[in-house]
Coordinates of C-alpha atoms and ligand atoms in Angstrom, one line a residue:
M1 CA 0.0 0.0 0.0
I2 CA 2.6 2.5 1.1
N3 CA 4.7 1.6 -2.0
D4 CA 1.9 2.7 -4.3
I5 CA 1.8 6.1 -2.7
L6 CA 5.6 6.4 -2.6
N7 CA 5.8 5.7 -6.3
K8 CA 3.3 8.4 -7.3
E9 CA 4.6 11.5 -9.0
E10 CA 2.2 13.9 -7.2
L11 CA 0.6 13.2 -3.9
N12 CA -2.8 14.5 -2.8
K13 CA -3.9 15.3 0.8
E14 CA -5.3 11.9 1.6
E15 CA -2.1 10.2 0.4
I16 CA 0.1 12.6 2.5
V17 CA -2.1 11.9 5.5
S18 CA -1.7 8.1 5.1
L19 CA 2.1 8.6 4.9
L20 CA 2.0 10.5 8.1
R21 CA -0.2 7.9 9.8
T22 CA 2.1 5.0 8.8
E23 CA 3.0 3.1 12.0
D24 CA 4.3 -0.2 10.6
C25 CA 8.1 -0.1 11.2
Q26 CA 9.0 -1.4 7.7
D27 CA 6.7 1.1 6.1
V28 CA 8.3 3.9 8.1
Q29 CA 11.7 2.8 6.9
L30 CA 10.4 2.7 3.3
L31 CA 9.2 6.3 3.8
F32 CA 12.5 7.5 5.1
Q33 CA 14.4 5.6 2.3
K34 CA 12.2 7.1 -0.4
A35 CA 12.7 10.6 1.1
D36 CA 16.5 10.0 1.1
E37 CA 16.4 8.9 -2.6
V38 CA 14.4 12.0 -3.6
R39 CA 16.8 14.2 -1.7
K40 CA 19.7 12.6 -3.5
V41 CA 18.1 13.1 -6.9
Y42 CA 17.2 16.8 -6.4
C43 CA 19.9 18.0 -4.0
G44 CA 22.8 15.6 -4.3
D45 CA 24.9 14.7 -1.3
E46 CA 25.9 18.2 -0.4
V47 CA 24.8 19.5 3.0
H48 CA 24.4 23.3 3.0
L49 CA 25.3 25.2 6.1
R50 CA 23.6 28.5 7.0
G51 CA 25.1 30.4 9.9
I52 CA 22.5 32.0 12.1
I53 CA 22.9 35.2 14.0
E54 CA 20.0 35.8 16.5
F55 CA 20.6 39.5 16.9
S56 CA 17.6 40.5 19.1
N57 CA 15.2 38.6 21.3
Y58 CA 12.8 41.6 21.7
C59 CA 9.4 40.7 20.2
E60 CA 6.2 42.6 19.7
Q61 CA 4.2 39.4 19.1
D62 CA 2.7 37.2 21.7
C63 CA 2.7 33.7 20.1
L64 CA 1.3 31.2 22.5
Y65 CA 4.1 28.7 21.9
C66 CA 7.2 31.0 21.8
G67 CA 9.5 31.9 24.7
L68 CA 10.2 35.2 23.1
R69 CA 6.6 36.3 23.4
K70 CA 6.1 39.9 24.5
S71 CA 4.3 38.8 27.7
N72 CA 7.3 36.7 28.9
S73 CA 8.6 39.2 31.4
V74 CA 11.1 36.7 32.9
L75 CA 13.2 36.6 29.8
E76 CA 16.2 39.0 29.8
R77 CA 16.1 40.9 26.5
Y78 CA 19.1 41.8 24.4
R79 CA 20.0 43.5 21.1
M80 CA 23.3 43.0 19.5
S81 CA 25.2 46.1 18.2
S82 CA 26.1 46.5 14.6
A83 CA 29.7 45.8 15.5
E84 CA 28.8 42.6 17.2
I85 CA 26.7 41.5 14.3
M86 CA 29.6 42.2 11.9
Q87 CA 32.1 40.3 14.1
T88 CA 29.8 37.3 14.1
A89 CA 29.3 37.6 10.3
K90 CA 33.0 37.5 10.0
A91 CA 33.3 34.4 12.1
I92 CA 30.7 32.6 9.9
Y93 CA 32.4 33.7 6.7
N94 CA 35.8 32.6 8.0
M95 CA 34.4 29.1 8.6
G96 CA 33.7 29.0 4.9
I97 CA 29.9 29.3 5.3
Q98 CA 28.4 31.5 2.6
T99 CA 24.9 32.0 3.9
I100 CA 24.2 34.3 6.8
V101 CA 20.8 34.2 8.5
L102 CA 19.8 37.3 10.4
Q103 CA 17.0 36.3 12.8
S104 CA 15.2 38.2 15.5
G105 CA 11.8 38.6 17.2
E106 CA 9.6 41.3 15.7
D107 CA 11.7 44.1 17.0
F108 CA 10.8 47.4 15.4
S109 CA 13.5 49.3 17.1
F110 CA 15.7 48.0 14.4
G111 CA 14.1 50.2 11.7
G112 CA 14.1 49.6 8.0
N113 CA 17.3 51.7 7.6
D114 CA 19.1 50.0 10.4
I115 CA 18.6 46.6 8.9
A116 CA 19.4 47.9 5.4
N117 CA 22.7 49.2 6.8
I118 CA 23.6 45.9 8.4
I119 CA 22.8 44.1 5.1
S120 CA 24.9 46.3 2.9
S121 CA 27.8 46.3 5.4
I122 CA 27.8 42.5 5.4
K123 CA 27.5 42.3 1.6
K124 CA 30.3 44.8 1.1
K125 CA 32.7 42.8 3.2
F126 CA 31.8 39.2 2.6
D127 CA 30.8 37.2 -0.4
V128 CA 27.7 35.6 1.2
A129 CA 24.0 35.2 0.6
I130 CA 21.8 36.8 3.3
T131 CA 18.6 35.3 4.6
L132 CA 16.3 37.5 6.8
S133 CA 14.0 36.1 9.4
L134 CA 12.5 39.1 11.1
G135 CA 8.8 38.3 11.1
E136 CA 6.2 40.4 9.4
R137 CA 7.4 43.9 8.4
D138 CA 6.3 46.7 6.0
Y139 CA 6.3 46.0 2.3
E140 CA 8.5 49.1 1.8
E141 CA 11.0 47.6 4.2
Y142 CA 11.1 44.3 2.3
K143 CA 11.8 46.3 -0.9
L144 CA 14.5 48.4 0.7
W145 CA 16.3 45.3 2.2
K146 CA 16.1 43.5 -1.2
T147 CA 17.8 46.5 -2.9
S148 CA 20.4 46.6 0.0
G149 CA 21.4 43.0 -0.9
A150 CA 19.2 40.6 1.0
D151 CA 18.6 37.4 -1.0
R152 CA 16.1 35.3 1.0
Y153 CA 13.3 35.7 3.5
L154 CA 12.3 33.0 6.0
L155 CA 8.8 33.5 7.3
K156 CA 7.2 30.3 8.5
H157 CA 3.4 30.1 8.1
E158 CA 3.5 28.0 11.4
T159 CA 0.1 26.5 10.7
S160 CA -2.0 26.5 7.5
N161 CA -5.2 26.1 9.5
P162 CA -6.9 29.5 9.2
G163 CA -9.0 28.8 12.3
L164 CA -6.0 27.8 14.5
Y165 CA -3.7 30.5 13.2
P166 CA -5.3 33.3 15.3
V167 CA -5.5 30.9 18.3
Y168 CA -1.7 30.7 18.5
H169 CA -1.1 34.3 17.2
S170 CA -3.4 36.7 18.8
N171 CA -4.1 39.6 16.4
Q172 CA -2.5 37.9 13.4
K173 CA -4.1 36.3 10.4
L174 CA -3.0 33.5 8.2
K175 CA -4.0 35.5 5.1
D176 CA -1.6 38.3 6.0
R177 CA 1.3 35.8 6.5
V178 CA 0.6 34.2 3.1
D179 CA 0.2 37.6 1.4
H180 CA 3.6 38.6 2.8
L181 CA 5.2 35.5 1.4
Y182 CA 3.7 36.0 -2.0
F183 CA 4.9 39.7 -2.0
L184 CA 8.4 38.7 -0.9
K185 CA 8.5 36.2 -3.8
S186 CA 7.2 38.8 -6.3
I187 CA 10.0 41.2 -5.5
G188 CA 12.7 38.6 -6.0
Y189 CA 13.4 37.0 -2.7
Q190 CA 13.9 33.3 -2.4
I191 CA 11.3 32.4 0.2
G192 CA 11.2 30.0 3.0
S193 CA 8.1 28.8 5.0
G194 CA 7.1 25.8 7.0
N195 CA 5.3 24.8 10.2
I196 CA 5.6 23.7 13.8
I197 CA 4.8 20.0 14.2
S198 CA 2.4 18.9 17.0
L199 CA 1.2 22.2 18.3
P200 CA -1.8 21.8 20.6
R201 CA -5.1 21.1 18.7
Q202 CA -3.3 20.6 15.4
T203 CA -4.4 17.5 13.4
I204 CA -2.5 15.3 11.0
E205 CA -4.7 16.7 8.2
D206 CA -3.5 20.2 9.2
I207 CA 0.1 19.0 8.8
A208 CA -0.7 17.6 5.3
D209 CA -2.1 21.0 4.5
D210 CA 1.1 22.7 5.8
I211 CA 3.1 20.6 3.3
L212 CA 0.6 21.4 0.5
L213 CA 0.7 25.2 1.3
C214 CA 4.5 25.1 0.8
R215 CA 3.9 23.5 -2.6
E216 CA 1.3 26.1 -3.5
L217 CA 3.7 28.9 -2.4
D218 CA 6.4 27.3 -4.5
V219 CA 8.9 27.9 -1.7
D220 CA 12.6 27.6 -2.1
M221 CA 13.1 26.4 1.5
A222 CA 10.7 24.6 3.8
S223 CA 11.3 24.1 7.5
F224 CA 9.3 21.6 9.6
S225 CA 10.3 21.8 13.2
P226 CA 8.9 19.9 16.2
F227 CA 7.0 21.7 18.9
I228 CA 9.0 21.9 22.1
S229 CA 7.3 23.3 25.1
S230 CA 8.7 26.6 26.4
P231 CA 8.5 27.7 30.0
Y232 CA 6.8 31.0 30.7
T233 CA 4.4 30.4 27.8
P234 CA 0.7 29.3 28.0
Y235 CA 1.9 26.0 26.4
R236 CA 4.5 25.2 29.0
K237 CA 2.9 22.0 30.0
R238 CA 2.1 20.7 26.5
K239 CA 3.8 17.6 25.2
N240 CA 6.8 17.9 22.9
A241 CA 6.5 16.5 19.3
D242 CA 7.6 12.9 18.9
L243 CA 10.9 12.4 17.0
T244 CA 9.7 9.7 14.6
F245 CA 6.6 11.6 13.8
T246 CA 8.8 14.7 13.1
L247 CA 11.0 12.6 10.8
K248 CA 7.9 11.3 9.0
V249 CA 6.7 14.9 8.3
M250 CA 10.1 15.9 7.0
A251 CA 10.2 12.8 4.8
A252 CA 6.7 13.3 3.4
A253 CA 7.6 17.0 2.8
R254 CA 10.7 16.0 0.8
I255 CA 8.7 13.5 -1.3
V256 CA 6.0 16.1 -2.1
L257 CA 8.1 19.2 -2.5
K258 CA 11.2 17.6 -4.2
N259 CA 13.5 20.5 -5.2
V260 CA 13.5 22.6 -2.1
H261 CA 16.0 23.1 0.7
I262 CA 14.8 21.3 3.9
P263 CA 16.8 21.9 7.1
A264 CA 17.4 19.4 9.9
T265 CA 16.5 22.0 12.5
T266 CA 18.0 22.9 15.9
A267 CA 14.7 21.9 17.3
I268 CA 15.0 18.3 16.1
A269 CA 18.6 18.3 17.6
T270 CA 17.0 19.4 20.8
L271 CA 14.5 16.5 20.8
D272 CA 17.2 13.9 20.2
E273 CA 21.0 13.8 20.4
F274 CA 21.3 12.6 16.8
G275 CA 18.1 14.3 15.6
R276 CA 19.9 16.3 13.0
E277 CA 21.7 13.3 11.6
K278 CA 18.4 11.4 11.5
G279 CA 16.8 14.4 9.7
L280 CA 19.6 14.4 7.1
Q281 CA 18.8 10.8 6.4
A282 CA 15.0 11.4 6.1
G283 CA 15.0 14.1 3.5
A284 CA 16.9 17.1 4.9
N285 CA 19.8 18.7 3.1
V286 CA 20.5 21.8 5.2
I287 CA 21.9 22.6 8.7
M288 CA 21.8 26.0 10.4
P289 CA 24.6 26.2 12.9
N290 CA 24.0 28.8 15.6
F291 CA 26.7 31.5 15.8
T292 CA 24.9 33.8 18.2
P293 CA 27.7 34.8 20.6
N294 CA 27.6 34.6 24.4
P295 CA 26.1 36.0 26.6
Y296 CA 23.2 36.3 24.1
R297 CA 22.9 32.8 22.8
E298 CA 21.0 31.3 25.8
K299 CA 18.6 34.2 25.8
F300 CA 17.2 33.5 22.4
S301 CA 15.2 30.8 24.1
I302 CA 12.2 30.2 21.9
Y303 CA 11.8 26.8 23.7
A304 CA 13.3 24.9 26.6
N305 CA 16.9 23.4 26.5
K306 CA 17.6 24.6 23.0
K307 CA 20.7 22.9 21.7
C308 CA 23.7 25.2 21.9
A309 CA 26.8 25.1 19.8
K310 CA 29.0 24.2 22.6
D311 CA 27.3 20.9 23.3
N312 CA 26.4 19.8 19.8
P313 CA 29.1 18.3 17.6
L314 CA 27.5 19.5 14.4
D315 CA 28.0 23.0 15.6
C316 CA 31.7 22.6 16.5
P317 CA 33.8 23.8 13.5
S318 CA 36.3 21.0 13.6
C319 CA 33.6 18.2 14.0
L320 CA 31.1 19.6 11.6
E321 CA 32.6 18.2 8.4
N322 CA 33.4 14.9 10.1
S323 CA 29.8 14.3 11.3
I324 CA 28.5 15.1 7.8
S325 CA 31.0 12.8 6.1
L326 CA 30.2 10.0 8.5
L327 CA 26.8 10.0 6.9
G328 CA 28.4 9.7 3.5
R329 CA 27.6 13.3 2.7
K330 CA 29.8 16.4 2.2
V331 CA 29.7 20.0 3.2
A332 CA 28.6 22.1 0.3
T333 CA 30.7 24.9 -1.1
G334 CA 29.1 28.0 -2.4
K335 CA 26.0 29.8 -1.4
G336 CA 23.5 27.0 -1.8
Q337 CA 21.0 29.0 -3.8
S338 CA 17.5 27.9 -4.6
L339 CA 17.2 24.6 -6.4
K340 CA 14.5 26.1 -8.6
V341 CA 16.6 28.7 -10.5
Ligands
LIG401 N1 10.2 36.6 14.4 C1 10.6 35.7 13.4 C2 11.5 34.5 13.9 C3 10.9 33.8 15.0 S1 11.9 32.6 15.8 C4 9.4 35.2 12.7 O1 8.3 35.5 13.1 O2 9.5 34.6 11.6 C5 12.0 31.3 14.6 C6 11.0 30.2 14.7 O3 11.0 29.5 16.0 C7 9.5 30.5 14.5 O4 9.2 30.7 13.1 C8 8.8 29.3 15.1 O5 8.5 28.3 14.0 C9 9.9 28.6 15.9 N2 9.4 28.4 17.3 C10 9.0 29.3 18.2 N3 8.6 28.7 19.4 C11 8.7 27.3 19.2 C12 8.5 26.2 19.9 N4 8.0 26.3 21.2 N5 8.7 25.0 19.4 C13 9.3 24.9 18.2 N6 9.5 25.9 17.4 C14 9.2 27.1 17.9

């Protein structure tokens, strides 16, 4: 049964749902194997590294699942200076990594021009691609940052269920999120979206829709990360996503989306010591090592016990290449542009 689905060129929602419901161990292995084959055909054996700088944990939003939410008054907030951001960018570039991801909460005290200046300073000094992950901002700002040199924008839709979206994100609408993604694409950004797996009240059908929304948006990158409960949020007592289920979602996403970049996220590494390696064998082709310097790093606490560079071999420069080659893969050179261009 599962083989029939795995061999189809284009899967519909019911078929994706049955992949995600697969419990039989052999079938689950077949699913991972197929995802690994599809990954090899469309992405090859190269693993792309994206160095992340989490430059501010201030956030105007109040997402129910996220530790950076505005109402979390326990979290000590920080903003990195431009000089600190540049220093970190240099460390990433010196490691041979040619994508820099600038990520923050929705922090409007970094105005359009501030971000534009950071982008152009990085681009002037280093031959890198820049991904922005700053949440929803003004369309004019997106345009300005594109002309300043930004290449990609990562804005996860988080859930494609229009009824649940405002439950998790008070005051926000799914339609706006999707409109922003289409706009970003229309002005030339490579776009990234994706979901959080196993949020409270979310169904398997919702997750199939999340994958299908990524197909509809024709994303260049898609990130499916497990929900991990975060203290000081309304969901602090909710159950974390299951590792195998997370891998099934990533595998199904690879089979459906084909030529997109899919990261093995820090969140999956947090769920399981070898979560990222397992993700790389179930469809993923990207790792996003965290370069946020101390003392800030531990303060970008979107969820509990987030894996930090110092205790994860994949984040340690000297071990990184080794871990990847142990999987029979290699670290990519170059910027790792969209597989669709
Ligand atoms: N402000 C930016 C970046 C947010 S942090 C934005 O809105 O896009 C990056 C990602 O962390 C979010 O997109 C969300 O998917 C993820 N995240 C937040 N809380 C989480 C949790 N408890 N478990 C798993 N992922 C979480």
